[in-house]
mmCIF file of C-alpha atoms in Angstrom:
data_model
loop_
_atom_site.group_PDB
_atom_site.id
_atom_site.type_symbol
_atom_site.label_atom_id
_atom_site.label_comp_id
_atom_site.label_asym_id
_atom_site.label_seq_id
_atom_site.Cartn_x
_atom_site.Cartn_y
_atom_site.Cartn_z
ATOM 1 C CA MET X 149 115.856 104.009 90.730
ATOM 2 C CA ILE X 150 112.596 105.917 90.730
ATOM 3 C CA ASP X 151 111.393 108.295 93.430
ATOM 4 C CA SER X 152 107.679 107.550 93.324
ATOM 5 C CA HIS X 153 106.629 110.437 95.574
ATOM 6 C CA CYS X 154 108.261 113.834 96.046
ATOM 7 C CA HIS X 155 107.096 117.431 96.285
ATOM 8 C CA LEU X 156 109.289 119.396 93.894
ATOM 9 C CA ASP X 157 106.979 122.400 94.210
ATOM 10 C CA HIS X 158 107.977 122.770 97.877
ATOM 11 C CA GLU X 159 111.036 124.632 99.078
ATOM 12 C CA PRO X 160 113.946 124.262 99.113
ATOM 13 C CA LEU X 161 113.484 121.874 96.166
ATOM 14 C CA PHE X 162 111.728 124.284 93.802
ATOM 15 C CA GLU X 163 114.296 127.076 94.048
ATOM 16 C CA ASN X 164 117.156 124.581 93.604
ATOM 17 C CA LEU X 165 115.487 122.353 91.028
ATOM 18 C CA THR X 166 118.397 122.146 88.586
ATOM 19 C CA LYS X 167 120.821 121.060 91.307
ATOM 20 C CA VAL X 168 118.249 118.624 92.744
ATOM 21 C CA LEU X 169 117.779 117.046 89.308
ATOM 22 C CA ASN X 170 121.518 116.787 88.709
ATOM 23 C CA ARG X 171 122.065 115.027 92.030
ATOM 24 C CA SER X 172 119.164 112.695 91.255
ATOM 25 C CA LYS X 173 120.605 111.721 87.893
ATOM 26 C CA LYS X 174 124.062 111.248 89.402
ATOM 27 C CA ILE X 175 122.853 108.430 91.660
ATOM 28 C CA GLY X 176 120.881 106.749 88.870
ATOM 29 C CA ILE X 177 117.322 108.021 89.282
ATOM 30 C CA THR X 178 115.463 107.758 85.977
ATOM 31 C CA LYS X 179 112.033 109.136 86.923
ATOM 32 C CA LEU X 180 110.586 111.490 89.542
ATOM 33 C CA LEU X 181 106.894 111.705 90.365
ATOM 34 C CA THR X 182 106.042 115.094 91.872
ATOM 35 C CA ILE X 183 102.801 115.047 93.809
ATOM 36 C CA CYS X 184 99.938 117.527 93.812
ATOM 37 C CA THR X 185 98.306 118.492 97.128
ATOM 38 C CA THR X 186 96.299 121.651 96.325
ATOM 39 C CA LEU X 187 94.958 123.543 93.335
ATOM 40 C CA GLU X 188 97.724 126.093 93.880
ATOM 41 C CA SER X 189 100.431 123.426 93.922
ATOM 42 C CA PHE X 190 99.199 122.091 90.585
ATOM 43 C CA GLU X 191 100.027 125.408 88.935
ATOM 44 C CA LYS X 192 103.676 124.876 89.891
ATOM 45 C CA ILE X 193 103.586 121.218 88.946
ATOM 46 C CA LYS X 194 102.488 122.101 85.407
ATOM 47 C CA ILE X 195 105.700 124.132 85.108
ATOM 48 C CA ILE X 196 107.938 121.581 86.816
ATOM 49 C CA ILE X 197 106.952 118.595 84.637
ATOM 50 C CA ASN X 198 108.194 120.486 81.582
ATOM 51 C CA LYS X 199 111.620 121.157 83.103
ATOM 52 C CA ASP X 200 112.952 117.671 82.376
ATOM 53 C CA LYS X 201 111.742 114.515 80.644
ATOM 54 C CA MET X 202 112.366 112.501 83.845
ATOM 55 C CA ILE X 203 109.683 114.422 85.798
ATOM 56 C CA TYR X 204 106.031 113.350 85.894
ATOM 57 C CA GLY X 205 103.191 114.670 88.012
ATOM 58 C CA THR X 206 99.839 113.941 89.610
ATOM 59 C CA TYR X 207 96.628 115.882 90.194
ATOM 60 C CA GLY X 208 94.632 115.783 93.403
ATOM 61 C CA ILE X 209 93.868 117.256 96.796
ATOM 62 C CA HIS X 210 95.563 116.149 100.015
ATOM 63 C CA PRO X 211 93.121 115.179 102.806
ATOM 64 C CA HIS X 212 94.395 118.113 104.890
ATOM 65 C CA GLU X 213 93.231 120.495 102.156
ATOM 66 C CA THR X 214 89.804 119.161 101.195
ATOM 67 C CA GLU X 215 87.755 121.957 102.770
ATOM 68 C CA LYS X 216 89.737 124.706 101.028
ATOM 69 C CA ASN X 217 90.190 122.885 97.696
ATOM 70 C CA GLN X 218 87.071 121.326 96.270
ATOM 71 C CA ILE X 219 87.127 119.564 92.916
ATOM 72 C CA ASN X 220 84.708 117.249 91.170
ATOM 73 C CA LYS X 221 85.240 114.075 89.174
ATOM 74 C CA GLU X 222 84.723 115.792 85.835
ATOM 75 C CA SER X 223 87.367 118.456 86.525
ATOM 76 C CA ILE X 224 89.911 115.821 87.556
ATOM 77 C CA ILE X 225 89.275 113.799 84.407
ATOM 78 C CA GLU X 226 89.475 116.840 82.144
ATOM 79 C CA THR X 227 92.671 118.116 83.776
ATOM 80 C CA VAL X 228 94.458 114.778 83.485
ATOM 81 C CA LYS X 229 93.354 114.242 79.889
ATOM 82 C CA ASN X 230 94.840 117.612 78.966
ATOM 83 C CA ASN X 231 98.265 116.875 80.497
ATOM 84 C CA LYS X 232 100.096 113.821 79.155
ATOM 85 C CA LYS X 233 102.733 113.920 81.892
ATOM 86 C CA ILE X 234 100.108 113.773 84.656
ATOM 87 C CA ILE X 235 100.076 110.042 85.350
ATOM 88 C CA GLY X 236 98.357 109.668 88.733
ATOM 89 C CA ILE X 237 95.457 110.895 90.864
ATOM 90 C CA GLY X 238 96.239 112.280 94.309
ATOM 91 C CA GLU X 239 97.596 112.654 96.849
ATOM 92 C CA THR X 240 94.191 111.782 98.281
ATOM 93 C CA GLY X 241 92.947 109.698 101.181
ATOM 94 C CA LEU X 242 92.103 110.099 104.851
ATOM 95 C CA ASP X 243 94.022 111.646 107.749
ATOM 96 C CA PHE X 244 92.203 111.523 111.070
ATOM 97 C CA PHE X 245 95.359 112.232 113.102
ATOM 98 C CA TYR X 246 95.320 115.928 112.260
ATOM 99 C CA GLU X 247 91.938 117.614 112.018
ATOM 100 C CA ASN X 248 92.871 120.034 109.247
ATOM 101 C CA SER X 249 89.734 119.057 107.330
ATOM 102 C CA ASN X 250 86.605 117.434 108.701
ATOM 103 C CA LYS X 251 85.987 113.736 108.123
ATOM 104 C CA ASP X 252 82.996 114.193 105.838
ATOM 105 C CA SER X 253 84.870 116.445 103.414
ATOM 106 C CA GLN X 254 87.834 114.047 103.386
ATOM 107 C CA ILE X 255 85.644 111.036 102.651
ATOM 108 C CA SER X 256 83.720 112.848 99.923
ATOM 109 C CA SER X 257 86.941 114.043 98.289
ATOM 110 C CA PHE X 258 88.510 110.583 98.546
ATOM 111 C CA GLU X 259 85.555 108.972 96.800
ATOM 112 C CA THR X 260 85.652 111.628 94.080
ATOM 113 C CA HIS X 261 89.326 110.891 93.422
ATOM 114 C CA ILE X 262 88.718 107.137 93.370
ATOM 115 C CA GLU X 263 85.917 107.469 90.835
ATOM 116 C CA ALA X 264 88.043 109.697 88.608
ATOM 117 C CA SER X 265 90.957 107.246 88.743
ATOM 118 C CA ILE X 266 88.658 104.370 87.810
ATOM 119 C CA LYS X 267 87.291 106.306 84.857
ATOM 120 C CA LEU X 268 90.798 107.209 83.683
ATOM 121 C CA GLN X 269 92.304 103.843 84.673
ATOM 122 C CA ILE X 270 95.369 105.454 86.212
ATOM 123 C CA PRO X 271 96.838 104.940 89.681
ATOM 124 C CA LEU X 272 95.493 106.480 92.859
ATOM 125 C CA ILE X 273 98.114 107.785 95.313
ATOM 126 C CA ILE X 274 96.706 107.311 98.818
ATOM 127 C CA HIS X 275 97.577 108.912 102.139
ATOM 128 C CA SER X 276 96.147 107.101 105.159
ATOM 129 C CA ARG X 277 96.804 108.024 108.794
ATOM 130 C CA ASN X 278 94.731 106.941 111.793
ATOM 131 C CA ALA X 279 92.075 105.811 109.322
ATOM 132 C CA GLU X 280 92.824 102.189 108.446
ATOM 133 C CA LYS X 281 89.264 100.954 108.927
ATOM 134 C CA GLU X 282 87.662 103.734 106.911
ATOM 135 C CA THR X 283 90.317 103.696 104.181
ATOM 136 C CA PHE X 284 89.909 99.974 103.602
ATOM 137 C CA GLU X 285 86.115 100.050 103.736
ATOM 138 C CA ILE X 286 85.969 102.761 101.095
ATOM 139 C CA LEU X 287 88.526 101.097 98.823
ATOM 140 C CA ASN X 288 86.861 97.723 99.281
ATOM 141 C CA SER X 289 83.556 99.184 98.116
ATOM 142 C CA TYR X 290 85.226 99.742 94.721
ATOM 143 C CA LYS X 291 86.965 96.344 94.620
ATOM 144 C CA ASN X 292 85.230 95.292 91.389
ATOM 145 C CA SER X 293 86.276 98.439 89.526
ATOM 146 C CA ASN X 294 89.930 97.621 88.777
ATOM 147 C CA THR X 295 91.176 100.400 91.036
ATOM 148 C CA LYS X 296 94.943 100.927 90.804
ATOM 149 C CA ILE X 297 96.029 101.549 94.390
ATOM 150 C CA LEU X 298 99.355 102.935 95.607
ATOM 151 C CA MET X 299 99.664 103.367 99.364
ATOM 152 C CA HIS X 300 102.125 106.226 99.672
ATOM 153 C CA CYS X 301 104.551 106.417 102.616
ATOM 154 C CA PHE X 302 102.933 103.320 104.043
ATOM 155 C CA THR X 303 103.068 103.222 107.837
ATOM 156 C CA GLY X 304 100.059 100.999 108.454
ATOM 157 C CA SER X 305 99.731 97.800 110.401
ATOM 158 C CA LEU X 306 100.549 94.324 109.157
ATOM 159 C CA GLU X 307 96.844 93.487 109.218
ATOM 160 C CA PHE X 308 96.061 96.572 107.126
ATOM 161 C CA SER X 309 98.708 95.608 104.569
ATOM 162 C CA LYS X 310 97.215 92.142 104.219
ATOM 163 C CA LYS X 311 93.750 93.585 103.631
ATOM 164 C CA LEU X 312 95.125 95.962 101.015
ATOM 165 C CA LEU X 313 96.963 93.144 99.269
ATOM 166 C CA SER X 314 93.561 91.537 98.734
ATOM 167 C CA LEU X 315 92.776 94.631 96.635
ATOM 168 C CA ASP X 316 96.029 94.214 94.648
ATOM 169 C CA ALA X 317 97.535 97.355 96.212
ATOM 170 C CA PHE X 318 101.117 98.564 95.859
ATOM 171 C CA PHE X 319 103.054 99.977 98.823
ATOM 172 C CA SER X 320 105.661 102.719 98.783
ATOM 173 C CA ALA X 321 108.382 102.745 101.444
ATOM 174 C CA SER X 322 109.621 106.104 102.700
ATOM 175 C CA GLY X 323 112.563 107.083 104.894
ATOM 176 C CA ILE X 324 110.520 106.108 107.941
ATOM 177 C CA ILE X 325 111.608 102.481 107.434
ATOM 178 C CA THR X 326 115.183 103.571 108.243
ATOM 179 C CA PHE X 327 114.235 105.002 111.650
ATOM 180 C CA LYS X 328 115.427 102.891 114.582
ATOM 181 C CA ASN X 329 112.009 103.000 116.296
ATOM 182 C CA SER X 330 110.149 101.674 113.237
ATOM 183 C CA LEU X 331 110.606 97.975 113.996
ATOM 184 C CA ASP X 332 106.944 97.045 113.477
ATOM 185 C CA LEU X 333 106.882 98.838 110.139
ATOM 186 C CA GLN X 334 110.110 97.140 109.095
ATOM 187 C CA ASP X 335 108.553 93.769 109.891
ATOM 188 C CA THR X 336 105.536 94.695 107.773
ATOM 189 C CA PHE X 337 107.742 95.560 104.804
ATOM 190 C CA LYS X 338 109.544 92.235 105.195
ATOM 191 C CA SER X 339 106.213 90.513 104.618
ATOM 192 C CA ILE X 340 104.993 92.474 101.596
ATOM 193 C CA PRO X 341 105.744 90.684 98.302
ATOM 194 C CA SER X 342 108.566 92.400 96.425
ATOM 195 C CA GLU X 343 106.402 92.717 93.306
ATOM 196 C CA LYS X 344 104.176 95.126 95.258
ATOM 197 C CA LEU X 345 106.900 97.505 96.476
ATOM 198 C CA LEU X 346 107.931 100.982 95.418
ATOM 199 C CA VAL X 347 110.267 103.465 97.086
ATOM 200 C CA GLU X 348 109.928 107.194 97.714
ATOM 201 C CA THR X 349 111.343 110.182 99.572
ATOM 202 C CA ASP X 350 108.234 112.314 100.240
ATOM 203 C CA SER X 351 110.834 115.065 100.028
ATOM 204 C CA PRO X 352 111.417 117.641 101.363
ATOM 205 C CA TYR X 353 110.077 115.710 104.369
ATOM 206 C CA LEU X 354 111.110 112.511 106.187
ATOM 207 C CA ALA X 355 114.793 112.381 105.306
ATOM 208 C CA PRO X 356 116.100 108.842 105.869
ATOM 209 C CA VAL X 357 118.964 107.814 108.118
ATOM 210 C CA PRO X 358 121.809 108.877 107.772
ATOM 211 C CA MET X 359 120.424 112.198 106.450
ATOM 212 C CA ARG X 360 117.750 112.545 109.124
ATOM 213 C CA GLY X 361 117.355 116.131 110.293
ATOM 214 C CA LYS X 362 118.199 117.543 106.864
ATOM 215 C CA LYS X 363 115.784 118.683 104.187
ATOM 216 C CA ASN X 364 115.031 115.585 102.157
ATOM 217 C CA GLU X 365 115.512 115.397 98.389
ATOM 218 C CA PRO X 366 115.069 112.698 95.719
ATOM 219 C CA SER X 367 118.748 111.659 95.703
ATOM 220 C CA PHE X 368 118.339 110.469 99.307
ATOM 221 C CA VAL X 369 116.041 107.704 98.048
ATOM 222 C CA LYS X 370 119.103 105.477 97.783
ATOM 223 C CA TYR X 371 119.230 105.124 101.576
ATOM 224 C CA THR X 372 115.601 104.020 101.796
ATOM 225 C CA LEU X 373 116.115 101.651 98.884
ATOM 226 C CA SER X 374 119.112 100.105 100.628
ATOM 227 C CA LYS X 375 117.124 99.548 103.838
ATOM 228 C CA LEU X 376 114.236 98.051 101.887
ATOM 229 C CA ALA X 377 116.664 95.716 100.124
ATOM 230 C CA ASP X 378 117.999 94.606 103.487
ATOM 231 C CA LEU X 379 114.490 93.941 104.804
ATOM 232 C CA GLN X 380 113.671 91.906 101.700
ATOM 233 C CA ASN X 381 117.006 90.072 101.823
ATOM 234 C CA LEU X 382 117.959 91.332 98.371
ATOM 235 C CA SER X 383 120.876 93.285 96.958
ATOM 236 C CA ASP X 384 120.469 97.017 96.421
ATOM 237 C CA GLU X 385 120.785 96.440 92.680
ATOM 238 C CA LYS X 386 118.026 93.837 92.637
ATOM 239 C CA MET X 387 115.743 95.997 94.793
ATOM 240 C CA SER X 388 116.349 98.955 92.502
ATOM 241 C CA LEU X 389 115.412 96.866 89.463
ATOM 242 C CA ILE X 390 112.286 95.486 91.159
ATOM 243 C CA THR X 391 110.948 98.835 92.395
ATOM 244 C CA THR X 392 111.680 100.473 89.047
ATOM 245 C CA ASN X 393 109.856 97.713 87.196
ATOM 246 C CA ASN X 394 106.940 97.897 89.628
ATOM 247 C CA PHE X 395 106.604 101.646 89.071
ATOM 248 C CA ASN X 396 106.657 101.237 85.312
ATOM 249 C CA LYS X 397 104.120 98.413 85.504
ATOM 250 C CA LEU X 398 101.756 100.444 87.669
ATOM 251 C CA PHE X 399 102.011 103.799 85.896
ATOM 252 C CA PHE X 400 102.926 102.838 82.327
ATOM 253 C CA ASN X 401 101.441 99.327 82.027
ATOM 254 C CA GLU X 402 104.855 97.898 81.204
ATOM 255 C CA SER X 403 105.190 94.167 81.774
#
């Protein structure tokens, strides 16, 4: 198994990192991708990725943080080139549900991240909430640039997923698919081809059933994986193999 999206720099994960890693390894996790959200978080991530060979990281600014954290394409490219274990750009995207940053700054930052990922030819980790139309329009404008798209914690509509599949996007399922009121989302994940699926925790947030209400951690990814397997009518073992292979194909160009 691979947890394709966690925040190891957040508490209580950071202060208990050794125990978190041990529990992850115990259930068979082979890689963790810890996600950058701010310039400050990246300073921790640079430390974390050197704690264990299984940990990789990303560089980018969350849409909530775009007004306080401004970076340009050149700085993203330079930062990633100087860190071999930084394998993705983001978390970037658009969030028009919360107004933590204005729309213009989010869009500008999103486009900057996209252009950097195209130049580097590494995956783009995308957050999209209440912004399906704008997210697709922006991504579609780069459709001839071989953009590597990963829709993190995908909660979008079936129609949105179909549009994104036309751009060869990957989709990461979070613990939300285990929630009893997520029937529409479950139906969407039934329809997404298995070769386009990854699994994540988004820990320490969104703990899956039966751990809901607790602080999430990477080892809980097994519950989301099991639900995804059920939705895809596959065994847990097969789903684990598929999502692991998909991650390695997307981030490491493994066939």
